[in-house]
Coordinates of C-alpha atoms in Angstrom, one line a residue:
M95 CA -42.5 7.0 -8.5
E96 CA -39.2 7.3 -6.0
S97 CA -35.8 6.3 -7.1
N98 CA -34.5 4.5 -5.7
Y99 CA -30.3 4.7 -6.5
H100 CA -27.9 2.2 -5.1
T101 CA -24.0 2.2 -6.1
L102 CA -23.5 -1.3 -6.5
K103 CA -19.3 -1.7 -5.9
R104 CA -17.8 -4.1 -8.3
S105 CA -15.1 -7.2 -7.9
D106 CA -11.3 -6.8 -9.5
N107 CA -9.1 -8.5 -7.8
Q108 CA -6.6 -7.6 -10.6
L109 CA -6.8 -4.5 -9.9
I110 CA -6.1 -4.4 -6.2
V111 CA -3.3 -6.5 -7.3
L112 CA -2.2 -4.3 -10.0
T113 CA -2.6 -1.3 -6.5
H114 CA -0.5 -3.4 -4.2
L115 CA 1.9 -4.2 -7.2
S116 CA 2.5 -0.7 -8.0
Q117 CA 4.5 0.3 -4.8
L118 CA 7.3 -1.8 -6.6
L119 CA 7.5 1.2 -8.7
T120 CA 9.6 3.0 -6.2
Y121 CA 12.2 -0.1 -7.5
V122 CA 12.0 0.7 -11.5
T123 CA 11.7 4.6 -11.5
G124 CA 12.9 5.7 -7.9
F125 CA 9.8 7.0 -7.3
G126 CA 5.2 6.2 -7.6
G127 CA 5.8 3.8 -5.4
L128 CA 3.1 6.0 -3.2
I129 CA 1.9 8.3 -5.4
T130 CA 0.7 5.4 -7.4
P131 CA -1.5 3.3 -5.6
L132 CA -2.6 6.3 -3.6
I133 CA -3.9 7.6 -7.1
I134 CA -5.7 4.2 -7.5
W135 CA -7.7 4.5 -4.2
A136 CA -8.6 7.7 -4.0
T137 CA -10.5 7.5 -7.7
Q138 CA -11.9 3.5 -7.3
K139 CA -12.4 3.2 -3.2
E140 CA -15.6 4.2 -3.7
Q141 CA -15.9 1.6 -7.5
V142 CA -14.2 -1.2 -6.5
D143 CA -15.5 -3.4 -3.5
G144 CA -12.6 -4.4 -0.7
M145 CA -10.5 -1.6 -2.5
D146 CA -10.4 0.9 0.4
A147 CA -9.2 -1.3 2.9
H148 CA -6.4 -2.7 0.7
G149 CA -6.1 0.9 -0.1
K150 CA -5.5 2.0 3.4
S151 CA -2.9 -0.7 4.5
I152 CA -1.3 -0.4 1.4
V153 CA -0.8 3.7 2.2
N154 CA -0.1 3.7 5.9
F155 CA 2.7 1.1 4.7
Q156 CA 4.6 3.7 2.1
L157 CA 4.1 6.0 4.3
S158 CA 5.6 4.0 7.5
M159 CA 8.8 2.6 5.4
L160 CA 9.2 6.2 4.4
I161 CA 9.5 7.4 8.3
Y162 CA 11.0 4.6 8.7
T163 CA 14.1 5.6 5.9
I164 CA 13.8 8.8 7.3
I165 CA 14.9 7.7 10.8
S166 CA 17.2 5.1 9.4
I167 CA 19.1 8.3 7.8
P168 CA 20.7 10.1 10.9
L169 CA 21.4 6.4 12.3
I170 CA 24.2 5.8 9.9
I171 CA 26.4 8.7 11.2
V172 CA 25.4 8.1 14.8
V173 CA 26.1 4.4 14.9
G174 CA 26.3 2.4 11.1
L175 CA 23.0 1.1 12.5
G176 CA 21.1 2.6 10.0
I177 CA 22.7 0.9 7.1
V178 CA 21.3 -2.7 8.5
T179 CA 17.9 -1.0 9.0
L180 CA 18.2 0.6 5.3
V181 CA 18.5 -2.9 4.2
L182 CA 15.7 -4.6 5.8
I183 CA 13.4 -1.7 5.3
G184 CA 14.4 -2.2 1.7
I185 CA 14.0 -6.1 1.7
L186 CA 10.6 -5.3 3.8
A187 CA 8.9 -2.8 0.9
F188 CA 9.9 -5.4 -2.0
V189 CA 8.4 -8.4 -0.3
M190 CA 5.3 -7.3 1.4
P191 CA 3.7 -6.1 -1.8
I192 CA 3.9 -9.2 -3.6
V193 CA 3.1 -11.1 -0.4
N194 CA -0.4 -8.9 -0.4
A195 CA -0.8 -8.9 -4.2
I196 CA -1.1 -13.1 -3.9
K197 CA -3.4 -12.7 -0.5
A198 CA -5.7 -10.0 -2.4
S199 CA -5.4 -12.0 -6.2
N200 CA -7.1 -14.9 -3.6
G201 CA -9.5 -12.8 -1.7
E202 CA -7.9 -11.9 1.4
L203 CA -7.0 -8.7 3.4
P204 CA -3.3 -7.4 3.4
S205 CA -1.6 -7.3 6.3
Y206 CA 1.8 -5.4 6.5
P207 CA 3.9 -5.6 9.7
L208 CA 5.0 -2.9 11.0
S209 CA 2.9 -0.6 9.4
I210 CA 1.4 2.7 11.7
N211 CA -2.4 3.2 10.9
F212 CA -1.8 7.3 9.2
I213 CA -5.5 6.3 7.6
S214 CA -8.1 4.1 9.5

C-alpha cells in the first residue's frame, strides 16, 4: 500500500497580519522590524497558505528601507536632502505595514512601494 502524504497548508490570515505589523517593532523597541518578520516567514512559509508571498514582500521592503536609510545618511551632510528622505522613509515604513496588514486581513496580496526585489 502506497502512502500519499501531502502537506496541506493552513489558512492563517491572523498570522500574516501579525507578520506585517511586526515590522512596527522598530518604532517600539528600536529593532526587530526586519528580524521578527524574517523569522516568522522562514518558519511558517511551508505551513501557512500565502505566507511565502507576504514574507518575501516584507523582507524585500525592510531591506529596501534599510538601504534607502543608509544612502540618506551621507546626503544629510552633503546636500541636506537626507533629512527629508529620512522623514519620508520613516513615514513610509510606518504606514505601509499597516496598509498591507489590512490587505492581508482581507485576503489580498501586499504591495510595498519602492521595494527592491532581493528575494523573488
